[in-house]
Amino acid sequence: MVAGAAPYGKRGGAALAVKGARIAWIGGAAEAAAKAAANQVPVEDCRGLWMTPGLIDCHTHLVFGGNRVEEYEKRLCGVSYEEIARAGGGIRSTVEATRAAAADSLLASATLRATRLMSEGVTTIEVKSGYGLELAAERRMLEVARELSRRLPVSVRTTYLGLHALPLEHQASRAVFVEQASGAWLETLANAGLVDAVDAFCENIAFTLAETEQLLRAAQDLGLRAHVHAGQLTDMGAAELAAKYAALSADHLEYLSAGGAAALAASGTVAVLLPGAYFMLRQSNPPPVPLLRQAGAAMAVATDCNPGTSPCTSLLLALNMACTLFGLTPEEALAGATRHAARALGLEAELGTLEVGKRADFALYQIERPAELCYNLGANPCVGVVHAGEMRPGASYMPARCAPGSP
Ligand code: NIG
Ligand code: FE
């Protein structure tokens, strides 16, 4: 699939040339074969496979300690996410486990999760901090996220989620926490080169509009773009605030007004839909996809991989849920994990479509038509991945049916 007007940007009988880490040429297969022979360039024949841009998971909390399986059991017995959060559980219990975890163990568990995402064709992952909520632990989370991209053939974008929950030690000093998190800590982490963007959980159980704005303003002063967790449980006007600061994305958006959708479209802020969290929290009001469409807002889809509300390491499953639960078309969902996900990370010039000059990140699937990437529940049709021009080791790139000589 390449950028273009055909459904899914589909292009049949195509070939693609890679030079270094970039896509150098896209054209017809016959022409490619002739050029390759003339220039003695090695050729891989992928007959019958579908190629997509490398998938992009643009919203994850991939680095964390422990898990929240007990909380899951409680929720199934009728205790709500809000009740658990207000009783000091939820995000704060992961904060405790994350603060207690050594970098090595955070790296080991995040590596496992990243590997699962990558096995489906994911080549770029956004990773948020936000379970440290003190400088040292936030730094450790971001360093682990950076380390992931050094150890694995995947790109990582780091997001400093400075305002995720109020930590226990600041229950009586809220303003001090917000001031530190948006001030000295952000500055220190940004100066250390650990922050690609910032994020805040703007919600009645988390941070107010004014507190969120304090972080967004500080980020703006440092030249950093933002994401905002907006409208997950209530509509506090967080989407409008994200738009006011030209945030890269506003995420969740189950509670969003027509005005909010229009504001996102006008500011070019991507609406990131997170059906995993919606599903796990057994919510019943999907994001207003028709309003977003009508407004012309770009929609992305991500796993929101986190221990509390979305222990999901399958972006393809998130695509299925975006279609089944939110009513996206498979074409919209796939754009949401490629083109629009790239834009949600500010990387649209570099990633998200198969175009000459962009990074050679792509995935190969053994499917008959692209909608199958959304249709299957729990199957993984990915048979090969190329990241920055390099074939991922261990990828079963040539399945039996397209081995040389097979029909
Ligand atoms: O995106 N909403 C806030 N943050 C996460 C949940 C994190 C957690 O419960 O640990 C989310 O759903
Ligand atoms: Fe999240």
Short mmCIF file of C-alpha atoms and ligand atoms in Angstrom, two decimals:
data_model
loop_
_atom_site.label_atom_id
_atom_site.label_comp_id
_atom_site.label_asym_id
_atom_site.label_seq_id
_atom_site.Cartn_x
_atom_site.Cartn_y
_atom_site.Cartn_z
CA MET A 1 0.00 0.00 0.00
CA VAL A 2 1.37 3.40 -0.92
CA ALA A 3 0.04 6.90 -0.43
CA GLY A 4 -2.52 7.63 -3.10
CA ALA A 5 -6.13 7.98 -4.05
CA ALA A 6 -7.08 4.28 -4.43
CA PRO A 7 -8.82 2.69 -1.44
CA TYR A 8 -6.21 1.96 1.21
CA GLY A 9 -3.71 3.69 -1.09
CA LYS A 10 -3.52 0.27 -2.68
CA ARG A 11 -1.12 -0.41 -5.49
CA GLY A 12 -0.82 -3.80 -7.15
CA GLY A 13 2.22 -5.31 -8.86
CA ALA A 14 4.47 -2.78 -7.23
CA ALA A 15 8.10 -2.89 -6.21
CA LEU A 16 10.07 -0.78 -3.82
CA ALA A 17 13.80 -0.11 -3.63
CA VAL A 18 15.61 0.57 -0.40
CA LYS A 19 18.87 2.43 -0.07
CA GLY A 20 20.32 2.56 3.40
CA ALA A 21 17.50 3.39 5.78
CA ARG A 22 15.30 5.08 3.14
CA ILE A 23 12.84 4.21 0.43
CA ALA A 24 14.73 5.13 -2.72
CA TRP A 25 12.27 4.20 -5.45
CA ILE A 26 8.74 2.88 -5.96
CA GLY A 27 7.52 1.56 -9.29
CA GLY A 28 6.33 -1.48 -11.22
CA ALA A 29 7.70 -4.97 -10.58
CA ALA A 30 8.89 -5.53 -14.17
CA GLU A 31 10.80 -2.26 -14.25
CA ALA A 32 12.28 -3.07 -10.85
CA ALA A 33 13.50 -6.46 -12.05
CA ALA A 34 15.19 -4.86 -15.08
CA LYS A 35 16.82 -2.11 -13.01
CA ALA A 36 17.97 -4.57 -10.38
CA ALA A 37 19.55 -6.84 -12.99
CA ALA A 38 21.30 -3.90 -14.67
CA ASN A 39 22.68 -2.63 -11.36
CA GLN A 40 23.30 -6.04 -9.80
CA VAL A 41 21.10 -5.23 -6.84
CA PRO A 42 19.71 -8.12 -4.80
CA VAL A 43 15.97 -8.64 -5.15
CA GLU A 44 13.45 -10.15 -2.76
CA ASP A 45 10.33 -11.54 -4.36
CA CYS A 46 7.32 -11.15 -2.07
CA ARG A 47 4.71 -12.60 -4.45
CA GLY A 48 1.26 -12.52 -2.99
CA LEU A 49 2.10 -10.70 0.21
CA TRP A 50 0.69 -7.33 1.20
CA MET A 51 3.13 -4.65 2.26
CA THR A 52 2.07 -1.81 4.55
CA PRO A 53 4.05 1.01 6.13
CA GLY A 54 5.47 -0.16 9.46
CA LEU A 55 2.71 0.13 12.01
CA ILE A 56 2.96 2.89 14.61
CA ASP A 57 1.60 2.50 18.13
CA CYS A 58 1.27 6.17 19.06
CA HIS A 59 0.04 5.84 22.66
CA THR A 60 1.53 3.38 25.14
CA HIS A 61 2.59 3.22 28.77
CA LEU A 62 4.93 0.35 27.95
CA VAL A 63 7.38 0.79 30.83
CA PHE A 64 6.00 -0.10 34.26
CA GLY A 65 6.54 -2.34 37.26
CA GLY A 66 4.18 -5.08 38.42
CA ASN A 67 0.70 -5.57 37.03
CA ARG A 68 -2.86 -4.85 38.13
CA VAL A 69 -4.52 -8.20 37.73
CA GLU A 70 -6.07 -7.97 41.22
CA GLU A 71 -7.65 -4.67 40.31
CA TYR A 72 -9.06 -6.34 37.20
CA GLU A 73 -10.67 -8.97 39.41
CA LYS A 74 -12.16 -6.22 41.63
CA ARG A 75 -13.54 -4.37 38.66
CA LEU A 76 -15.21 -7.56 37.48
CA CYS A 77 -16.89 -7.72 40.90
CA GLY A 78 -18.37 -4.29 40.35
CA VAL A 79 -15.83 -1.82 41.81
CA SER A 80 -15.30 1.05 39.36
CA TYR A 81 -11.99 2.43 38.00
CA GLU A 82 -12.77 5.74 39.74
CA GLU A 83 -13.47 4.04 43.09
CA ILE A 84 -10.21 2.10 42.86
CA ALA A 85 -8.31 5.28 41.96
CA ARG A 86 -9.88 7.27 44.79
CA ALA A 87 -9.01 4.50 47.26
CA GLY A 88 -5.33 4.90 46.36
CA GLY A 89 -5.19 1.98 43.92
CA GLY A 90 -5.11 2.24 40.17
CA ILE A 91 -2.31 4.32 38.75
CA ARG A 92 -0.84 4.88 42.21
CA SER A 93 -0.32 1.17 42.80
CA THR A 94 1.68 0.96 39.58
CA VAL A 95 3.64 4.01 40.74
CA GLU A 96 4.66 2.10 43.85
CA ALA A 97 5.74 -0.95 41.84
CA THR A 98 7.56 1.17 39.26
CA ARG A 99 9.46 3.19 41.84
CA ALA A 100 10.56 -0.06 43.49
CA ALA A 101 11.71 -1.67 40.23
CA ALA A 102 15.32 -1.54 39.06
CA ALA A 103 15.99 -0.29 35.53
CA ASP A 104 16.96 -3.82 34.43
CA SER A 105 13.67 -5.31 35.44
CA LEU A 106 11.70 -2.45 33.86
CA LEU A 107 13.69 -3.00 30.68
CA ALA A 108 13.09 -6.75 30.71
CA SER A 109 9.32 -6.47 31.04
CA ALA A 110 9.07 -3.60 28.55
CA THR A 111 11.17 -5.58 26.08
CA LEU A 112 8.71 -8.45 26.23
CA ARG A 113 5.80 -6.13 25.56
CA ALA A 114 7.62 -4.28 22.78
CA THR A 115 8.55 -7.57 21.13
CA ARG A 116 4.91 -8.63 21.09
CA LEU A 117 3.90 -5.35 19.43
CA MET A 118 6.76 -5.65 16.95
CA SER A 119 5.80 -9.18 15.95
CA GLU A 120 2.67 -7.75 14.30
CA GLY A 121 4.58 -5.25 12.18
CA VAL A 122 4.99 -2.33 14.58
CA THR A 123 8.15 -0.35 13.83
CA THR A 124 7.55 2.76 15.96
CA ILE A 125 6.26 2.92 19.53
CA GLU A 126 5.46 5.95 21.64
CA VAL A 127 6.27 5.32 25.31
CA LYS A 128 5.06 7.51 28.17
CA SER A 129 6.51 7.98 31.61
CA GLY A 130 4.02 8.83 34.36
CA TYR A 131 4.39 5.94 36.79
CA GLY A 132 7.38 7.55 38.51
CA LEU A 133 5.87 10.88 39.59
CA GLU A 134 9.19 11.86 41.14
CA LEU A 135 12.22 12.99 39.21
CA ALA A 136 14.44 9.90 39.62
CA ALA A 137 11.74 7.39 38.73
CA GLU A 138 10.45 9.45 35.80
CA ARG A 139 14.01 9.66 34.51
CA ARG A 140 14.47 5.92 34.88
CA MET A 141 11.30 5.22 32.91
CA LEU A 142 12.36 7.53 30.08
CA GLU A 143 15.88 6.09 30.02
CA VAL A 144 14.45 2.58 29.79
CA ALA A 145 12.26 3.71 26.91
CA ARG A 146 15.29 5.11 25.07
CA GLU A 147 17.24 1.93 25.82
CA LEU A 148 14.50 -0.14 24.18
CA SER A 149 15.22 1.50 20.85
CA ARG A 150 18.95 0.86 21.22
CA ARG A 151 18.42 -2.83 21.94
CA LEU A 152 15.56 -3.63 19.59
CA PRO A 153 14.98 -2.95 15.90
CA VAL A 154 12.20 -0.46 16.64
CA SER A 155 11.95 3.32 16.97
CA VAL A 156 10.75 4.80 20.23
CA ARG A 157 9.32 8.27 20.90
CA THR A 158 9.35 9.26 24.54
CA THR A 159 6.63 11.27 26.22
CA TYR A 160 7.01 12.82 29.65
CA LEU A 161 3.62 12.20 31.26
CA GLY A 162 4.36 14.57 34.10
CA LEU A 163 0.76 14.89 35.27
CA HIS A 164 -0.67 11.38 35.45
CA ALA A 165 -1.76 11.06 39.10
CA LEU A 166 -1.09 12.93 42.30
CA PRO A 167 1.42 10.83 44.24
CA LEU A 168 0.68 9.95 47.87
CA GLU A 169 3.39 12.17 49.30
CA HIS A 170 1.77 15.20 47.64
CA GLN A 171 -1.83 14.64 48.71
CA ALA A 172 -1.61 17.77 50.83
CA SER A 173 0.64 19.74 48.49
CA ARG A 174 -0.98 19.48 45.08
CA ALA A 175 0.25 22.83 43.79
CA VAL A 176 3.83 22.03 44.76
CA PHE A 177 3.69 18.77 42.79
CA VAL A 178 2.24 20.43 39.69
CA GLU A 179 4.81 23.19 39.94
CA GLN A 180 7.73 20.73 40.16
CA ALA A 181 6.40 18.35 37.53
CA SER A 182 5.78 21.18 35.05
CA GLY A 183 8.86 23.13 36.02
CA ALA A 184 12.17 21.80 37.28
CA TRP A 185 11.56 18.12 36.46
CA LEU A 186 10.44 18.80 32.92
CA GLU A 187 13.37 21.08 32.33
CA THR A 188 15.89 18.59 33.73
CA LEU A 189 14.53 15.68 31.71
CA ALA A 190 14.24 17.74 28.54
CA ASN A 191 17.81 18.98 28.95
CA ALA A 192 18.92 15.37 29.31
CA GLY A 193 17.43 14.69 25.87
CA LEU A 194 14.87 12.27 27.27
CA VAL A 195 11.67 14.06 26.25
CA ASP A 196 10.19 14.12 22.76
CA ALA A 197 6.81 15.46 23.96
CA VAL A 198 4.75 15.94 27.13
CA ASP A 199 1.37 14.63 28.26
CA ALA A 200 -1.16 15.17 31.06
CA PHE A 201 -4.17 13.19 32.26
CA CYS A 202 -6.82 15.92 32.31
CA GLU A 203 -9.75 14.35 34.17
CA ASN A 204 -11.82 14.78 37.31
CA ILE A 205 -9.86 11.97 39.01
CA ALA A 206 -6.53 13.38 37.83
CA PHE A 207 -5.63 16.98 36.86
CA THR A 208 -7.70 20.08 36.17
CA LEU A 209 -7.71 22.15 33.01
CA ALA A 210 -5.64 24.85 34.75
CA GLU A 211 -3.04 22.34 35.94
CA THR A 212 -2.85 20.74 32.51
CA GLU A 213 -2.42 24.17 30.97
CA GLN A 214 0.49 24.86 33.31
CA LEU A 215 2.34 21.86 31.85
CA LEU A 216 1.37 22.71 28.27
CA ARG A 217 2.61 26.26 28.69
CA ALA A 218 5.89 25.09 30.17
CA ALA A 219 6.33 22.63 27.30
CA GLN A 220 5.62 25.34 24.77
CA ASP A 221 8.29 27.53 26.36
CA LEU A 222 10.78 24.68 25.87
CA GLY A 223 9.68 24.13 22.28
CA LEU A 224 8.10 20.76 23.04
CA ARG A 225 4.82 19.51 21.58
CA ALA A 226 2.14 17.85 23.68
CA HIS A 227 -0.38 15.04 23.92
CA VAL A 228 -3.35 15.23 26.27
CA HIS A 229 -5.38 12.40 27.84
CA ALA A 230 -8.73 14.07 27.19
CA GLY A 231 -12.36 13.11 27.68
CA GLN A 232 -11.83 9.54 28.88
CA LEU A 233 -14.42 9.72 31.69
CA THR A 234 -15.92 13.23 31.44
CA ASP A 235 -15.85 16.20 29.05
CA MET A 236 -13.92 18.90 30.87
CA GLY A 237 -12.95 20.77 27.70
CA ALA A 238 -9.55 19.08 27.54
CA ALA A 239 -9.79 18.59 23.78
CA GLU A 240 -10.31 22.32 23.30
CA LEU A 241 -7.30 22.98 25.54
CA ALA A 242 -5.19 20.54 23.52
CA ALA A 243 -6.27 22.36 20.36
CA LYS A 244 -5.43 25.76 21.88
CA TYR A 245 -1.84 24.58 22.34
CA ALA A 246 -1.74 22.89 18.92
CA ALA A 247 -1.08 19.61 20.68
CA LEU A 248 0.03 16.71 18.52
CA SER A 249 -2.86 14.62 19.80
CA ALA A 250 -5.82 14.43 22.15
CA ASP A 251 -6.34 10.87 23.29
CA HIS A 252 -9.35 8.76 24.43
CA LEU A 253 -12.18 11.26 23.66
CA GLU A 254 -15.14 9.12 24.68
CA TYR A 255 -16.59 12.38 26.02
CA LEU A 256 -16.22 14.99 23.31
CA SER A 257 -18.56 17.73 22.07
CA ALA A 258 -19.05 18.87 18.48
CA GLY A 259 -17.12 22.02 19.43
CA GLY A 260 -14.26 19.89 20.75
CA ALA A 261 -14.13 17.83 17.55
CA ALA A 262 -14.13 21.00 15.45
CA ALA A 263 -11.35 22.50 17.57
CA LEU A 264 -9.18 19.40 17.04
CA ALA A 265 -9.73 19.51 13.30
CA ALA A 266 -8.91 23.22 13.14
CA SER A 267 -5.64 22.85 15.06
CA GLY A 268 -4.56 19.68 13.23
CA THR A 269 -4.54 17.82 16.54
CA VAL A 270 -4.96 14.09 15.93
CA ALA A 271 -7.79 12.32 17.77
CA VAL A 272 -6.19 9.15 19.13
CA LEU A 273 -8.78 6.47 19.83
CA LEU A 274 -7.97 3.85 22.46
CA PRO A 275 -10.52 1.07 22.28
CA GLY A 276 -8.53 -1.26 24.57
CA ALA A 277 -9.18 0.97 27.59
CA TYR A 278 -12.82 1.47 26.58
CA PHE A 279 -13.24 -2.29 26.33
CA MET A 280 -11.48 -3.12 29.60
CA LEU A 281 -13.43 -0.47 31.51
CA ARG A 282 -16.63 -1.81 29.90
CA GLN A 283 -17.63 1.70 28.88
CA SER A 284 -20.74 2.15 26.81
CA ASN A 285 -20.34 5.49 25.08
CA PRO A 286 -17.85 5.26 22.22
CA PRO A 287 -16.01 8.37 21.02
CA PRO A 288 -18.21 10.39 18.64
CA VAL A 289 -16.60 9.12 15.46
CA PRO A 290 -19.29 10.67 13.21
CA LEU A 291 -18.56 14.10 14.75
CA LEU A 292 -14.83 13.64 14.24
CA ARG A 293 -15.40 12.60 10.63
CA GLN A 294 -17.74 15.48 9.98
CA ALA A 295 -15.27 17.93 11.48
CA GLY A 296 -12.46 16.45 9.38
CA ALA A 297 -10.28 15.51 12.35
CA ALA A 298 -7.59 12.91 11.74
CA MET A 299 -8.17 9.75 13.79
CA ALA A 300 -5.42 7.42 14.98
CA VAL A 301 -5.74 4.13 16.86
CA ALA A 302 -3.34 2.87 19.53
CA THR A 303 -3.10 0.13 22.16
CA ASP A 304 -2.73 2.41 25.23
CA CYS A 305 -0.74 -0.57 26.55
CA ASN A 306 -0.79 -0.07 30.35
CA PRO A 307 -1.25 -2.33 33.35
CA GLY A 308 -4.53 -0.84 34.51
CA THR A 309 -6.96 -0.09 31.74
CA SER A 310 -5.44 -1.71 28.66
CA PRO A 311 -2.98 -4.56 29.15
CA CYS A 312 -2.91 -4.88 25.39
CA THR A 313 0.15 -5.74 23.33
CA SER A 314 -1.66 -6.22 20.03
CA LEU A 315 -2.16 -3.21 17.80
CA LEU A 316 -4.08 -5.41 15.36
CA LEU A 317 -6.54 -6.25 18.13
CA ALA A 318 -6.91 -2.51 18.82
CA LEU A 319 -7.70 -2.05 15.12
CA ASN A 320 -10.38 -4.72 15.34
CA MET A 321 -11.90 -3.02 18.39
CA ALA A 322 -11.74 0.41 16.73
CA CYS A 323 -13.88 -1.02 13.93
CA THR A 324 -16.15 -3.29 15.98
CA LEU A 325 -16.70 -1.03 19.00
CA PHE A 326 -16.18 2.46 17.57
CA GLY A 327 -17.44 2.00 14.02
CA LEU A 328 -14.29 2.92 12.14
CA THR A 329 -13.98 1.44 8.68
CA PRO A 330 -10.98 -0.88 8.27
CA GLU A 331 -9.49 1.72 5.96
CA GLU A 332 -9.82 4.40 8.64
CA ALA A 333 -8.40 2.06 11.27
CA LEU A 334 -5.36 1.20 9.14
CA ALA A 335 -4.74 4.87 8.40
CA GLY A 336 -5.01 5.31 12.17
CA ALA A 337 -2.09 2.96 12.78
CA THR A 338 0.06 4.36 9.97
CA ARG A 339 -0.45 7.82 8.43
CA HIS A 340 -2.40 9.45 11.22
CA ALA A 341 -0.37 7.75 13.94
CA ALA A 342 2.76 9.24 12.37
CA ARG A 343 1.12 12.65 12.51
CA ALA A 344 0.12 12.09 16.15
CA LEU A 345 3.86 11.85 16.84
CA GLY A 346 4.84 14.75 14.58
CA LEU A 347 6.63 12.29 12.28
CA GLU A 348 4.43 12.54 9.19
CA ALA A 349 7.29 13.78 7.01
CA GLU A 350 9.33 10.71 7.90
CA LEU A 351 6.94 7.82 8.54
CA GLY A 352 3.43 6.51 8.05
CA THR A 353 3.25 5.99 4.28
CA LEU A 354 5.33 4.22 1.67
CA GLU A 355 6.86 7.15 -0.18
CA VAL A 356 10.25 7.82 -1.68
CA GLY A 357 12.48 9.57 0.85
CA LYS A 358 10.65 8.25 3.89
CA ARG A 359 12.25 5.77 6.22
CA ALA A 360 12.17 2.20 4.95
CA ASP A 361 9.86 0.83 7.64
CA PHE A 362 7.40 -1.71 6.38
CA ALA A 363 5.60 -4.91 7.22
CA LEU A 364 4.58 -7.89 5.09
CA TYR A 365 1.36 -9.77 5.68
CA GLN A 366 -0.03 -13.01 4.38
CA ILE A 367 -3.57 -11.79 3.77
CA GLU A 368 -5.96 -11.58 0.83
CA ARG A 369 -7.12 -8.01 1.44
CA PRO A 370 -6.15 -5.25 3.85
CA ALA A 371 -9.36 -5.39 5.91
CA GLU A 372 -8.11 -8.76 7.20
CA LEU A 373 -5.68 -6.84 9.41
CA CYS A 374 -8.76 -5.61 11.30
CA TYR A 375 -10.94 -8.67 10.85
CA ASN A 376 -8.91 -11.36 12.58
CA LEU A 377 -9.29 -11.68 16.32
CA GLY A 378 -5.98 -12.70 17.76
CA ALA A 379 -4.28 -13.99 14.62
CA ASN A 380 -0.98 -12.56 13.51
CA PRO A 381 -0.58 -12.59 9.73
CA CYS A 382 2.70 -10.63 9.80
CA VAL A 383 5.46 -12.61 8.07
CA GLY A 384 8.20 -10.03 7.78
CA VAL A 385 9.27 -6.63 9.03
CA VAL A 386 11.83 -4.15 7.74
CA HIS A 387 12.91 -1.38 10.09
CA ALA A 388 15.13 1.46 8.81
CA GLY A 389 16.00 -0.64 5.78
CA GLU A 390 17.06 -3.67 7.80
CA MET A 391 15.20 -6.94 7.76
CA ARG A 392 14.32 -7.80 11.32
CA PRO A 393 16.23 -10.87 12.41
CA GLY A 394 13.97 -13.84 12.95
CA ALA A 395 11.23 -12.54 10.66
CA SER A 396 9.83 -15.40 8.62
CA TYR A 397 10.02 -13.26 5.53
CA MET A 398 9.46 -15.93 2.94
CA PRO A 399 6.57 -18.18 3.92
CA ALA A 400 6.15 -21.42 2.02
CA ARG A 401 3.62 -20.07 -0.43
CA CYS A 402 5.89 -17.36 -1.74
CA ALA A 403 9.18 -19.18 -1.55
CA PRO A 404 11.10 -18.91 -4.81
CA GLY A 405 9.59 -21.18 -7.40
CA SER A 406 6.19 -21.50 -5.78
CA PRO A 407 3.15 -20.31 -7.71
O1 NIG B 1 -4.50 5.94 29.22
N1 NIG B 1 -5.96 7.44 31.60
C1 NIG B 1 -4.88 7.51 32.13
N2 NIG B 1 -3.86 6.72 31.88
C2 NIG B 1 -3.97 5.39 31.40
C3 NIG B 1 -4.37 4.49 32.47
C4 NIG B 1 -3.25 4.23 33.31
C5 NIG B 1 -3.52 3.29 34.41
O2 NIG B 1 -4.67 3.01 34.81
O3 NIG B 1 -2.48 2.81 34.90
C6 NIG B 1 -4.89 5.32 30.20
O4 NIG B 1 -5.93 4.66 30.18
FE FE B 2 -2.96 6.38 28.29
#
